[in-house]
Short mmCIF file of C-alpha atoms (C1' of nucleotides) in Angstrom, two decimals:
data_model
loop_
_atom_site.label_atom_id
_atom_site.label_comp_id
_atom_site.label_asym_id
_atom_site.label_seq_id
_atom_site.Cartn_x
_atom_site.Cartn_y
_atom_site.Cartn_z
CA UNK A 1 -22.19 -29.42 -18.00
CA UNK A 2 -18.89 -31.02 -17.25
CA UNK A 3 -18.60 -34.65 -18.28
CA UNK A 4 -17.21 -36.75 -15.44
CA UNK A 5 -13.85 -38.31 -16.15
CA UNK A 6 -13.63 -42.04 -15.65
CA UNK A 7 -10.80 -44.12 -14.29
CA UNK A 8 -10.16 -45.76 -17.61
CA UNK A 9 -8.94 -42.51 -19.05
CA UNK A 10 -6.07 -42.62 -16.62
CA UNK A 11 -5.91 -38.97 -16.06
CA UNK A 12 -4.38 -36.97 -13.29
CA UNK A 13 -4.79 -33.64 -11.66
CA UNK A 14 -1.55 -31.80 -10.94
CA UNK A 15 -0.54 -28.50 -9.50
CA UNK A 16 2.14 -26.22 -10.83
CA UNK A 17 3.33 -22.68 -10.27
CA UNK A 18 4.20 -20.17 -12.97
CA UNK A 19 6.36 -17.13 -12.28
CA UNK A 20 6.01 -13.84 -14.09
CA UNK A 21 9.22 -11.96 -13.31
CA UNK A 22 9.11 -8.41 -14.59
CA UNK A 23 12.51 -6.85 -15.04
CA UNK A 24 13.32 -3.23 -15.68
CA UNK A 25 16.31 -1.13 -16.45
CA UNK A 26 16.24 2.56 -17.10
CA UNK A 27 13.93 2.47 -20.04
CA UNK A 28 12.58 -1.00 -20.55
CA UNK A 29 10.08 -3.29 -18.93
CA UNK A 30 10.68 -6.93 -19.74
CA UNK A 31 9.55 -10.35 -18.70
CA UNK A 32 11.76 -13.31 -17.97
CA UNK A 33 10.94 -16.18 -20.32
CA UNK A 34 12.55 -19.53 -20.81
CA UNK A 35 12.99 -21.34 -24.06
CA UNK A 36 12.15 -25.01 -24.03
CA UNK A 37 14.86 -27.47 -24.90
CA UNK A 38 14.56 -28.99 -28.35
CA UNK A 39 13.72 -32.58 -27.67
CA UNK A 40 13.50 -34.20 -31.08
CA UNK A 41 13.65 -33.53 -34.80
CA UNK A 42 10.02 -32.64 -35.06
CA UNK A 43 9.71 -30.75 -31.83
CA UNK A 44 9.36 -27.00 -32.17
CA UNK A 45 10.50 -25.44 -28.91
CA UNK A 46 8.36 -22.64 -27.51
CA UNK A 47 8.95 -19.85 -25.09
CA UNK A 48 7.22 -20.06 -21.76
CA UNK A 49 7.04 -18.60 -18.31
CA UNK A 50 9.25 -20.39 -15.82
CA UNK A 51 6.97 -22.87 -14.13
CA UNK A 52 6.85 -26.43 -12.92
CA UNK A 53 5.10 -28.85 -10.62
CA UNK A 54 4.59 -28.25 -6.94
CA UNK A 55 5.99 -31.04 -4.81
CA UNK A 56 3.83 -32.96 -2.43
CA UNK A 57 4.18 -31.40 0.99
CA UNK A 58 5.58 -28.18 -0.40
CA UNK A 59 4.07 -24.78 0.29
CA UNK A 60 3.00 -22.85 -2.79
CA UNK A 61 5.19 -19.83 -2.08
CA UNK A 62 8.20 -22.07 -1.57
CA UNK A 63 7.42 -23.95 -4.74
CA UNK A 64 7.37 -20.72 -6.71
CA UNK A 65 10.78 -19.76 -5.37
CA UNK A 66 12.24 -23.21 -5.94
CA UNK A 67 10.92 -23.54 -9.48
CA UNK A 68 12.19 -20.14 -10.47
CA UNK A 69 15.59 -20.97 -9.08
CA UNK A 70 15.75 -24.36 -10.78
CA UNK A 71 14.91 -22.99 -14.20
CA UNK A 72 16.67 -19.64 -14.15
CA UNK A 73 19.03 -19.61 -11.18
CA UNK A 74 17.24 -16.58 -9.76
CA UNK A 75 16.44 -16.60 -6.10
CA UNK A 76 15.68 -14.44 -3.13
CA UNK A 77 13.00 -12.28 -4.60
CA UNK A 78 9.52 -11.57 -3.37
CA UNK A 79 6.98 -13.51 -5.42
CA UNK A 80 3.38 -12.49 -5.03
CA UNK A 81 0.56 -14.88 -5.76
CA UNK A 82 -2.12 -13.38 -7.97
CA UNK A 83 -4.42 -16.04 -9.48
CA UNK A 84 -5.08 -19.72 -10.04
CA UNK A 85 -5.67 -20.94 -13.58
CA UNK A 86 -7.51 -24.22 -13.96
CA UNK A 87 -9.05 -24.49 -17.39
CA UNK A 88 -8.73 -28.20 -18.24
CA UNK A 89 -7.78 -27.32 -21.81
CA UNK A 90 -5.02 -24.95 -20.87
CA UNK A 91 -2.32 -27.52 -21.66
CA UNK A 92 -4.05 -29.25 -24.55
CA UNK A 93 -2.68 -27.33 -27.52
CA UNK A 94 -0.86 -29.50 -30.04
CA UNK A 95 2.60 -28.14 -29.36
CA UNK A 96 1.91 -28.21 -25.65
CA UNK A 97 0.89 -31.86 -25.74
CA UNK A 98 3.96 -32.74 -27.75
CA UNK A 99 6.18 -31.07 -25.20
CA UNK A 100 4.43 -32.66 -22.26
CA UNK A 101 4.70 -36.13 -23.77
CA UNK A 102 8.45 -35.76 -23.71
CA UNK A 103 8.96 -34.30 -20.29
CA UNK A 104 6.10 -35.69 -18.20
CA UNK A 105 5.02 -39.09 -17.10
CA UNK A 106 1.39 -38.04 -17.29
CA UNK A 107 1.23 -35.69 -20.27
CA UNK A 108 -2.54 -35.71 -20.35
CA UNK A 109 -2.96 -34.61 -16.77
CA UNK A 110 -5.15 -31.70 -15.92
CA UNK A 111 -2.73 -29.13 -14.54
CA UNK A 112 -3.95 -26.33 -12.34
CA UNK A 113 -1.37 -23.61 -12.03
CA UNK A 114 -0.91 -20.87 -9.47
CA UNK A 115 0.44 -17.62 -10.89
CA UNK A 116 3.09 -15.53 -9.10
CA UNK A 117 4.70 -12.30 -10.10
CA UNK A 118 7.60 -10.15 -9.09
CA UNK A 119 9.49 -7.07 -10.19
CA UNK A 120 13.26 -6.65 -10.19
CA UNK A 121 16.01 -4.48 -11.56
CA UNK A 122 17.43 -6.55 -14.36
CA UNK A 123 21.00 -5.65 -13.48
CA UNK A 124 20.61 -7.23 -10.06
CA UNK A 125 19.85 -10.66 -11.46
CA UNK A 126 21.59 -12.72 -14.02
CA UNK A 127 19.43 -15.64 -15.08
CA UNK A 128 21.11 -18.87 -16.12
CA UNK A 129 19.04 -21.58 -17.75
CA UNK A 130 18.98 -25.06 -16.30
CA UNK A 131 16.68 -28.07 -15.95
CA UNK A 132 14.35 -28.19 -18.96
CA UNK A 133 15.03 -24.56 -19.83
CA UNK A 134 17.47 -24.24 -22.71
CA UNK A 135 17.77 -20.49 -22.59
CA UNK A 136 16.44 -17.59 -20.62
CA UNK A 137 15.46 -14.28 -22.15
CA UNK A 138 14.32 -10.91 -20.97
CA UNK A 139 11.61 -10.07 -23.48
CA UNK A 140 10.00 -6.65 -23.82
CA UNK A 141 6.41 -6.66 -22.54
CA UNK A 142 5.30 -5.08 -25.79
CA UNK A 143 6.88 -7.79 -27.85
CA UNK A 144 5.79 -11.05 -26.31
CA UNK A 145 5.63 -13.98 -28.73
CA UNK A 146 3.16 -16.86 -28.66
CA UNK A 147 3.88 -18.69 -25.45
CA UNK A 148 3.29 -22.25 -24.36
CA UNK A 149 0.04 -23.26 -22.67
CA UNK A 150 -2.07 -20.31 -21.53
CA UNK A 151 0.99 -18.31 -20.57
CA UNK A 152 0.00 -15.29 -22.64
CA UNK A 153 -3.18 -15.05 -20.62
CA UNK A 154 -1.32 -15.51 -17.35
CA UNK A 155 1.11 -12.79 -18.34
CA UNK A 156 -1.68 -10.34 -19.21
CA UNK A 157 -3.28 -11.01 -15.90
CA UNK A 158 0.00 -10.46 -14.06
CA UNK A 159 0.49 -7.17 -15.85
CA UNK A 160 -2.94 -6.00 -14.75
CA UNK A 161 -2.06 -6.79 -11.16
CA UNK A 162 1.30 -5.06 -11.45
CA UNK A 163 -0.40 -1.93 -12.79
CA UNK A 164 -3.03 -1.90 -10.09
CA UNK A 165 -0.38 -2.30 -7.40
CA UNK A 166 1.70 0.46 -8.95
CA UNK A 167 -1.19 2.94 -9.07
CA UNK A 168 -1.78 2.42 -5.39
CA UNK A 169 1.90 2.60 -4.47
CA UNK A 170 1.64 -0.92 -3.14
CA UNK A 171 4.22 -2.11 -5.49
CA UNK A 172 7.16 -0.35 -4.24
CA UNK A 173 8.08 -1.61 -0.85
CA UNK A 174 7.07 -5.13 -1.63
CA UNK A 175 8.55 -5.65 -4.99
CA UNK A 176 11.41 -3.25 -5.35
CA UNK A 177 15.05 -4.01 -4.70
CA UNK A 178 17.81 -2.13 -2.96
CA UNK A 179 18.43 1.51 -3.54
CA UNK A 180 17.28 3.82 -6.25
CA UNK A 181 16.80 7.46 -7.13
CA UNK A 182 13.39 9.03 -7.33
CA UNK A 183 13.99 9.58 -11.02
CA UNK A 184 14.51 5.89 -11.56
CA UNK A 185 11.44 5.07 -9.53
CA UNK A 186 9.40 7.47 -11.59
CA UNK A 187 10.69 5.99 -14.83
CA UNK A 188 9.67 2.61 -13.54
CA UNK A 189 6.15 3.75 -12.75
CA UNK A 190 5.92 5.34 -16.17
CA UNK A 191 7.06 2.14 -17.83
CA UNK A 192 4.56 0.05 -15.96
CA UNK A 193 1.63 2.40 -16.35
CA UNK A 194 2.66 3.30 -19.87
CA UNK A 195 2.16 7.03 -19.39
CA UNK A 196 4.11 10.12 -18.38
CA UNK A 197 3.88 11.34 -14.81
CA UNK A 198 4.48 14.81 -13.43
CA UNK A 199 7.79 14.94 -11.59
CA UNK A 200 6.76 17.17 -8.72
CA UNK A 201 3.46 15.44 -8.15
CA UNK A 202 5.09 12.05 -8.29
CA UNK A 203 7.62 13.07 -5.67
CA UNK A 204 4.96 14.53 -3.44
CA UNK A 205 2.91 11.34 -3.44
CA UNK A 206 5.85 9.01 -3.08
CA UNK A 207 7.36 10.98 -0.21
CA UNK A 208 4.21 10.50 1.79
CA UNK A 209 5.00 6.81 2.12
CA UNK A 210 6.82 6.24 5.36
CA UNK A 211 8.38 3.10 3.96
CA UNK A 212 10.57 5.37 1.85
CA UNK A 213 13.95 5.83 3.48
CA UNK A 214 16.46 8.42 2.31
CA UNK A 215 19.95 6.98 2.45
CA UNK A 216 23.14 8.85 3.37
CA UNK A 217 24.31 8.36 -0.10
CA UNK A 218 24.29 10.00 -3.46
CA UNK A 219 24.58 8.85 -6.99
CA UNK A 220 28.12 8.87 -8.36
CA UNK A 221 29.63 8.76 -11.81
CA UNK A 222 26.84 10.65 -13.54
CA UNK A 223 27.57 13.79 -15.51
CA UNK A 224 24.78 15.78 -14.02
CA UNK A 225 23.63 16.70 -10.54
CA UNK A 226 23.87 13.51 -8.51
CA UNK A 227 20.61 12.29 -7.03
CA UNK A 228 19.76 11.30 -3.49
CA UNK A 229 19.44 7.56 -3.09
CA UNK A 230 16.48 5.97 -1.38
CA UNK A 231 15.48 2.57 -0.22
CA UNK A 232 12.24 0.93 0.82
CA UNK A 233 11.85 -0.53 4.25
CA UNK A 234 11.13 -4.21 3.87
CA UNK A 235 8.34 -5.35 6.11
CA UNK A 236 9.27 -8.95 6.18
CA UNK A 237 12.23 -9.93 4.12
CA UNK A 238 13.19 -13.50 4.16
CA UNK B 1 -21.19 -47.20 -15.55
CA UNK B 2 -18.03 -45.89 -14.11
CA UNK B 3 -18.11 -43.40 -11.35
CA UNK B 4 -16.12 -40.18 -11.50
CA UNK B 5 -12.77 -40.27 -9.84
CA UNK B 6 -11.19 -37.56 -7.87
CA UNK B 7 -7.49 -37.02 -7.65
CA UNK B 8 -7.32 -38.50 -4.24
CA UNK B 9 -7.39 -41.98 -5.60
CA UNK B 10 -4.41 -41.62 -7.85
CA UNK B 11 -2.27 -39.00 -6.33
CA UNK B 12 -1.27 -37.37 -3.12
CA UNK B 13 -1.48 -33.80 -4.15
CA UNK B 14 -5.09 -32.79 -4.42
CA UNK B 15 -7.02 -29.71 -5.33
CA UNK B 16 -10.16 -28.51 -3.70
CA UNK B 17 -12.28 -25.40 -3.72
CA UNK B 18 -13.73 -23.68 -0.67
CA UNK B 19 -16.64 -21.29 -0.90
CA UNK B 20 -17.16 -18.34 1.42
CA UNK B 21 -20.76 -17.32 0.89
CA UNK B 22 -21.58 -14.12 2.73
CA UNK B 23 -25.28 -13.63 3.38
CA UNK B 24 -27.01 -10.53 4.61
CA UNK B 25 -30.41 -9.51 5.68
CA UNK B 26 -31.37 -6.10 6.92
CA UNK B 27 -29.01 -6.01 9.84
CA UNK B 28 -26.74 -8.99 9.77
CA UNK B 29 -23.77 -10.21 7.83
CA UNK B 30 -23.35 -13.94 8.03
CA UNK B 31 -21.36 -16.73 6.46
CA UNK B 32 -22.70 -20.02 5.24
CA UNK B 33 -21.08 -22.89 7.11
CA UNK B 34 -21.71 -26.59 7.02
CA UNK B 35 -21.57 -28.93 9.93
CA UNK B 36 -19.77 -32.18 9.33
CA UNK B 37 -21.67 -35.41 9.74
CA UNK B 38 -20.88 -37.31 12.90
CA UNK B 39 -19.14 -40.39 11.66
CA UNK B 40 -18.38 -42.39 14.76
CA UNK B 41 -18.66 -42.43 18.54
CA UNK B 42 -15.38 -40.62 19.04
CA UNK B 43 -15.68 -38.21 16.16
CA UNK B 44 -16.36 -34.60 17.10
CA UNK B 45 -17.95 -32.90 14.12
CA UNK B 46 -16.69 -29.45 13.24
CA UNK B 47 -18.07 -26.57 11.27
CA UNK B 48 -16.42 -25.78 7.99
CA UNK B 49 -16.74 -23.81 4.80
CA UNK B 50 -18.44 -25.73 2.02
CA UNK B 51 -15.61 -27.19 0.02
CA UNK B 52 -14.58 -30.35 -1.76
CA UNK B 53 -12.32 -31.81 -4.40
CA UNK B 54 -12.08 -30.54 -7.92
CA UNK B 55 -12.72 -33.22 -10.51
CA UNK B 56 -10.19 -34.04 -13.14
CA UNK B 57 -11.04 -32.11 -16.27
CA UNK B 58 -13.20 -29.67 -14.40
CA UNK B 59 -12.67 -25.93 -14.50
CA UNK B 60 -12.10 -24.29 -11.13
CA UNK B 61 -15.04 -21.91 -11.39
CA UNK B 62 -17.34 -24.77 -12.31
CA UNK B 63 -16.01 -26.85 -9.47
CA UNK B 64 -16.78 -24.09 -7.00
CA UNK B 65 -20.36 -23.89 -8.23
CA UNK B 66 -20.80 -27.66 -8.24
CA UNK B 67 -19.36 -28.17 -4.78
CA UNK B 68 -21.47 -25.44 -3.27
CA UNK B 69 -24.56 -26.95 -4.84
CA UNK B 70 -23.74 -30.48 -3.71
CA UNK B 71 -23.22 -29.49 -0.09
CA UNK B 72 -25.82 -26.78 0.37
CA UNK B 73 -28.18 -26.92 -2.60
CA UNK B 74 -27.32 -23.34 -3.48
CA UNK B 75 -26.63 -22.56 -7.09
CA UNK B 76 -26.57 -19.84 -9.65
CA UNK B 77 -24.55 -17.29 -7.78
CA UNK B 78 -21.44 -15.45 -8.84
CA UNK B 79 -18.42 -16.93 -7.09
CA UNK B 80 -15.23 -14.92 -7.27
CA UNK B 81 -11.85 -16.55 -6.89
CA UNK B 82 -9.62 -14.73 -4.41
CA UNK B 83 -6.65 -16.84 -3.30
CA UNK B 84 -5.01 -20.26 -3.30
CA UNK B 85 -4.02 -21.81 0.00
CA UNK B 86 -1.34 -24.48 -0.10
CA UNK B 87 0.30 -24.85 3.27
CA UNK B 88 1.00 -28.59 3.53
CA UNK B 89 -0.04 -28.57 7.18
CA UNK B 90 -3.37 -26.92 6.57
CA UNK B 91 -5.25 -30.23 6.90
CA UNK B 92 -3.06 -31.83 9.52
CA UNK B 93 -4.81 -30.84 12.72
CA UNK B 94 -5.90 -33.78 14.83
CA UNK B 95 -9.62 -33.35 14.29
CA UNK B 96 -9.01 -32.67 10.64
CA UNK B 97 -7.04 -35.86 10.18
CA UNK B 98 -9.70 -37.85 11.99
CA UNK B 99 -12.35 -36.49 9.67
CA UNK B 100 -10.29 -37.08 6.55
CA UNK B 101 -9.57 -40.67 7.52
CA UNK B 102 -13.29 -41.34 7.45
CA UNK B 103 -14.24 -39.58 4.25
CA UNK B 104 -11.14 -39.80 2.07
CA UNK B 105 -9.16 -42.60 0.58
CA UNK B 106 -5.93 -40.70 1.04
CA UNK B 107 -6.43 -38.74 4.24
CA UNK B 108 -2.79 -37.72 4.32
CA UNK B 109 -2.79 -36.06 0.94
CA UNK B 110 -1.52 -32.55 0.58
CA UNK B 111 -4.58 -30.55 -0.39
CA UNK B 112 -4.23 -27.21 -2.11
CA UNK B 113 -7.46 -25.27 -2.04
CA UNK B 114 -8.72 -22.40 -4.14
CA UNK B 115 -10.86 -19.89 -2.25
CA UNK B 116 -14.02 -18.37 -3.72
CA UNK B 117 -16.43 -15.90 -2.24
CA UNK B 118 -19.83 -14.49 -2.94
CA UNK B 119 -22.45 -12.27 -1.39
CA UNK B 120 -26.19 -12.92 -1.39
CA UNK B 121 -29.36 -11.83 0.29
CA UNK B 122 -30.10 -14.60 2.71
CA UNK B 123 -33.80 -14.60 1.95
CA UNK B 124 -33.10 -15.43 -1.69
CA UNK B 125 -31.41 -18.71 -0.87
CA UNK B 126 -32.45 -21.55 1.27
CA UNK B 127 -29.55 -23.87 1.89
CA UNK B 128 -30.24 -27.58 2.35
CA UNK B 129 -27.47 -29.84 3.57
CA UNK B 130 -26.50 -32.88 1.58
CA UNK B 131 -23.49 -35.06 0.79
CA UNK B 132 -21.15 -35.01 3.80
CA UNK B 133 -22.76 -31.89 5.22
CA UNK B 134 -25.12 -32.69 8.06
CA UNK B 135 -26.41 -29.20 8.52
CA UNK B 136 -25.99 -25.78 7.07
CA UNK B 137 -25.89 -22.61 9.14
CA UNK B 138 -25.75 -18.92 8.54
CA UNK B 139 -23.29 -17.76 11.19
CA UNK B 140 -22.66 -14.13 12.10
CA UNK B 141 -19.24 -12.96 10.89
CA UNK B 142 -18.49 -11.67 14.36
CA UNK B 143 -19.25 -14.98 15.96
CA UNK B 144 -17.36 -17.55 13.93
CA UNK B 145 -16.35 -20.67 15.85
CA UNK B 146 -13.21 -22.72 15.36
CA UNK B 147 -13.49 -24.15 11.90
CA UNK B 148 -11.99 -27.19 10.27
CA UNK B 149 -8.64 -26.99 8.50
CA UNK B 150 -7.42 -23.44 7.89
CA UNK B 151 -10.93 -22.23 7.20
CA UNK B 152 -10.74 -19.42 9.73
CA UNK B 153 -7.82 -18.01 7.82
CA UNK B 154 -9.56 -18.43 4.49
CA UNK B 155 -12.61 -16.67 5.86
CA UNK B 156 -10.56 -13.73 7.15
CA UNK B 157 -8.94 -13.40 3.79
CA UNK B 158 -12.30 -13.48 2.02
CA UNK B 159 -13.61 -10.77 4.30
CA UNK B 160 -10.66 -8.55 3.42
CA UNK B 161 -11.41 -8.97 -0.24
CA UNK B 162 -15.09 -8.31 0.28
CA UNK B 163 -14.29 -5.08 2.12
CA UNK B 164 -11.84 -3.89 -0.51
CA UNK B 165 -14.38 -4.56 -3.26
CA UNK B 166 -17.07 -2.77 -1.30
CA UNK B 167 -14.98 0.36 -0.76
CA UNK B 168 -14.44 0.62 -4.48
CA UNK B 169 -18.05 -0.09 -5.37
CA UNK B 170 -16.91 -3.14 -7.24
CA UNK B 171 -18.94 -5.38 -5.13
CA UNK B 172 -22.32 -4.34 -6.04
CA UNK B 173 -22.97 -5.19 -9.62
CA UNK B 174 -20.93 -8.35 -9.46
CA UNK B 175 -22.10 -9.86 -6.27
CA UNK B 176 -25.52 -8.48 -5.56
CA UNK B 177 -28.80 -10.11 -6.34
CA UNK B 178 -32.04 -8.85 -7.79
CA UNK B 179 -33.64 -5.70 -6.56
CA UNK B 180 -33.07 -3.63 -3.49
CA UNK B 181 -33.61 -0.21 -2.02
CA UNK B 182 -30.78 2.25 -1.56
CA UNK B 183 -31.35 2.02 2.17
CA UNK B 184 -30.76 -1.71 2.09
CA UNK B 185 -27.69 -1.25 -0.04
CA UNK B 186 -26.33 1.28 2.41
CA UNK B 187 -27.00 -1.01 5.36
CA UNK B 188 -25.12 -3.70 3.53
CA UNK B 189 -22.11 -1.50 2.94
CA UNK B 190 -22.18 -0.45 6.57
CA UNK B 191 -22.31 -4.07 7.68
CA UNK B 192 -19.41 -5.05 5.52
CA UNK B 193 -17.25 -2.06 6.30
CA UNK B 194 -18.34 -2.03 9.91
CA UNK B 195 -18.92 1.72 10.04
CA UNK B 196 -21.69 4.26 9.54
CA UNK B 197 -22.00 6.04 6.23
CA UNK B 198 -23.63 9.35 5.44
CA UNK B 199 -26.93 8.80 3.66
CA UNK B 200 -26.75 11.67 1.21
CA UNK B 201 -23.13 11.09 0.33
CA UNK B 202 -23.70 7.40 -0.08
CA UNK B 203 -26.55 8.01 -2.48
CA UNK B 204 -24.51 10.51 -4.45
CA UNK B 205 -21.64 8.10 -4.97
CA UNK B 206 -23.78 5.10 -5.73
CA UNK B 207 -25.95 6.98 -8.22
CA UNK B 208 -22.90 7.75 -10.28
CA UNK B 209 -22.57 4.09 -11.21
CA UNK B 210 -24.29 3.53 -14.49
CA UNK B 211 -24.81 -0.11 -13.64
CA UNK B 212 -27.47 1.05 -11.19
CA UNK B 213 -30.90 0.76 -12.73
CA UNK B 214 -34.01 2.29 -11.15
CA UNK B 215 -36.96 -0.06 -11.54
CA UNK B 216 -40.56 0.91 -12.12
CA UNK B 217 -41.39 -0.44 -8.79
CA UNK B 218 -41.67 0.58 -5.19
CA UNK B 219 -41.44 -1.17 -1.91
CA UNK B 220 -44.76 -2.39 -0.56
CA UNK B 221 -45.98 -3.49 2.81
CA UNK B 222 -43.79 -1.19 4.85
CA UNK B 223 -45.26 1.24 7.33
CA UNK B 224 -43.25 4.19 6.16
CA UNK B 225 -42.61 5.92 2.87
CA UNK B 226 -42.06 3.17 0.31
CA UNK B 227 -38.64 3.22 -1.31
CA UNK B 228 -37.71 3.13 -4.95
CA UNK B 229 -36.35 -0.24 -5.98
CA UNK B 230 -33.14 -0.60 -7.92
CA UNK B 231 -31.27 -3.33 -9.64
CA UNK B 232 -27.74 -3.75 -10.92
CA UNK B 233 -27.09 -4.49 -14.52
CA UNK B 234 -25.30 -7.78 -14.77
CA UNK B 235 -22.39 -7.64 -17.15
CA UNK B 236 -22.25 -11.30 -17.90
CA UNK B 237 -24.69 -13.43 -16.04
CA UNK B 238 -24.40 -17.09 -16.56
"C1'" DA C 1 30.22 27.14 -20.80
"C1'" DC C 2 27.27 23.68 -21.66
"C1'" DA C 3 24.43 19.55 -21.29
"C1'" DA C 4 21.82 16.76 -18.40
"C1'" DA C 5 18.96 15.32 -14.83
"C1'" DA C 6 17.91 16.82 -9.77
"C1'" DG C 7 15.23 19.33 -6.99
"C1'" DT C 8 11.53 22.54 -5.39
"C1'" DG C 9 5.83 25.50 -4.41
"C1'" DT C 10 1.71 27.49 -5.70
"C1'" DT C 11 -2.78 27.75 -7.72
"C1'" DG C 12 -7.30 26.04 -9.39
"C1'" DG C 13 -10.66 22.55 -9.78
"C1'" DA C 14 -12.90 18.28 -8.65
"C1'" DG C 15 -14.43 15.27 -5.53
"C1'" DA C 16 -15.26 13.98 -0.72
"C1'" DT C 17 -17.24 15.23 3.68
"C1'" DA C 18 -20.32 17.32 6.98
"C1'" DC C 19 -24.79 18.56 8.00
"C1'" DA C 20 -30.97 19.15 8.76
"C1'" DC C 21 -35.33 19.09 7.23
"C1'" DC C 22 -39.72 17.57 4.75
"C1'" DC C 23 -42.29 13.36 2.70
"C1'" DA C 24 -45.18 9.23 2.16
"C1'" DT C 25 -46.97 5.37 4.22
"C1'" DG C 26 -49.14 1.87 7.78
"C1'" DA C 27 -50.37 1.44 12.35
"C1'" DT D 1 -51.45 11.73 14.39
"C1'" DC D 2 -47.43 9.42 15.06
"C1'" DA D 3 -43.53 6.60 14.14
"C1'" DT D 4 -40.51 5.13 10.59
"C1'" DG D 5 -37.32 5.15 7.08
"C1'" DG D 6 -37.19 7.73 2.26
"C1'" DG D 7 -35.57 11.37 -0.02
"C1'" DT D 8 -33.07 15.85 -1.10
"C1'" DG D 9 -28.92 20.44 -1.55
"C1'" DT D 10 -25.19 23.37 -0.05
"C1'" DA D 11 -20.87 24.97 2.02
"C1'" DT D 12 -16.36 23.55 3.13
"C1'" DC D 13 -12.21 21.08 2.82
"C1'" DT D 14 -8.94 17.94 1.05
"C1'" DC D 15 -6.59 15.91 -2.54
"C1'" DC D 16 -4.95 15.79 -7.24
"C1'" DA D 17 -3.35 18.11 -11.57
"C1'" DA D 18 -1.03 21.57 -13.96
"C1'" DC D 19 2.87 24.27 -14.46
"C1'" DA D 20 8.77 26.71 -14.78
"C1'" DC D 21 12.83 27.74 -12.96
"C1'" DT D 22 17.32 27.06 -10.27
"C1'" DT D 23 21.05 23.68 -8.85
"C1'" DT D 24 24.82 20.51 -9.24
"C1'" DT D 25 27.76 17.74 -11.46
"C1'" DG D 26 30.85 15.86 -15.61
"C1'" DT D 27 32.48 16.88 -20.01
#
DNA sequence: ACAAAAGTGTTGGAGATACACCCATGA
DNA sequence: TCATGGGTGTATCTCCAACACTTTTGT
């Protein structure tokens, strides 16, 4: 049974958003992490997902976009909400507390966070650290270090959602950018699902989607047969 | 003795949970609503989903269970988180503001709410209104009135999730209570999905689930062939 | 000419769908 | 004995998985 918190403990309840931005190129699936600024001699900076408080009066989706932009400079991508994380101990690790004492007025607050994820071609975005992010890094999903707070758990959860969406071909028209070849799209699915797919079967299933639009354009500058380029129809781009 | 505080007293960004409890009997799918207490001459009470603030230091899942119990007396059911709603205007309707001014210290706070849903046999639970709920009602899903806040939207969203879970047979062992006949289970699926299902095919697909346990027990007191009773194995009951 | 990825159809099997009759009980 | 829902099997069809060769370009 939860012990009620009393006023004398001077605690707060805050809301944040955390963004899991998956990035891919032709053979890698990575996640965009930020590295915390080193704040003092004793402080050991950690890596973390880009995330920060929601403003009062701000919509959650907008907050996710704003926070991502403030910390990494990245904007204009579709962020999909996937889960809320509210364990009161999620920010109570020793390193986490140390960090929060330096950057927050209420370091002991209970912070509920709303998780968002997205998927982009890495080459289309060039993250630049700012605010309390010292650096940004694309880190391979198979090589994720210990992250701040419960961000490892949030990341695992996001990956599950990404895989489920990919299996159902929901991913593509919501989360994919610009134009691509079917080969690239297949590589992407293989990266996400972590298994090989049959080329002909993949093409059959993907071509059934009427969101898939063949462009009047072919690949150039490749030393093999150039591929048809495709795009996904965006339902509601902002 | 100090009383528990909620965020509302310290902050203007609050967190609440709202519970969408679907109830069924043999031919109806309903939702548990509460009716707000009438607070003054001019106040027009509305119906709403059971929901209230999360305490500081309280886990979201626990909060959902506590809040549901406080308002309706119902406890011990599996509540599944499905979405966070954070539109800053979601509590700014005129009637909503009027209500909040009477029951909250900071009626103008921005309230982010986390939606939970569940599914129960109505006969297994007997809701009793308390706290700021004046009454509780099981209301048919096809006959939902205008609700407080954005609760109509939350309810629609919950129904979508319920349907998706039902189609994939995820629903059953997570959200279903006690023992039932296959006929009842089929009726339930038909209610939720709003379409007829083939009896033999339904039984085939449902019998493949190894969470389905036949009990050493048959229906009694019915004036037709008594049905075998079944139960679902709970993975992790609390 | 060669290397590299693009592009293309058919077959077999598994799983989903359609469909009709007898059974056990209480009234 | 009748009304009511319980309970069962088969034939067809649709969807998914497996599989190999030709084409186009740059080097």
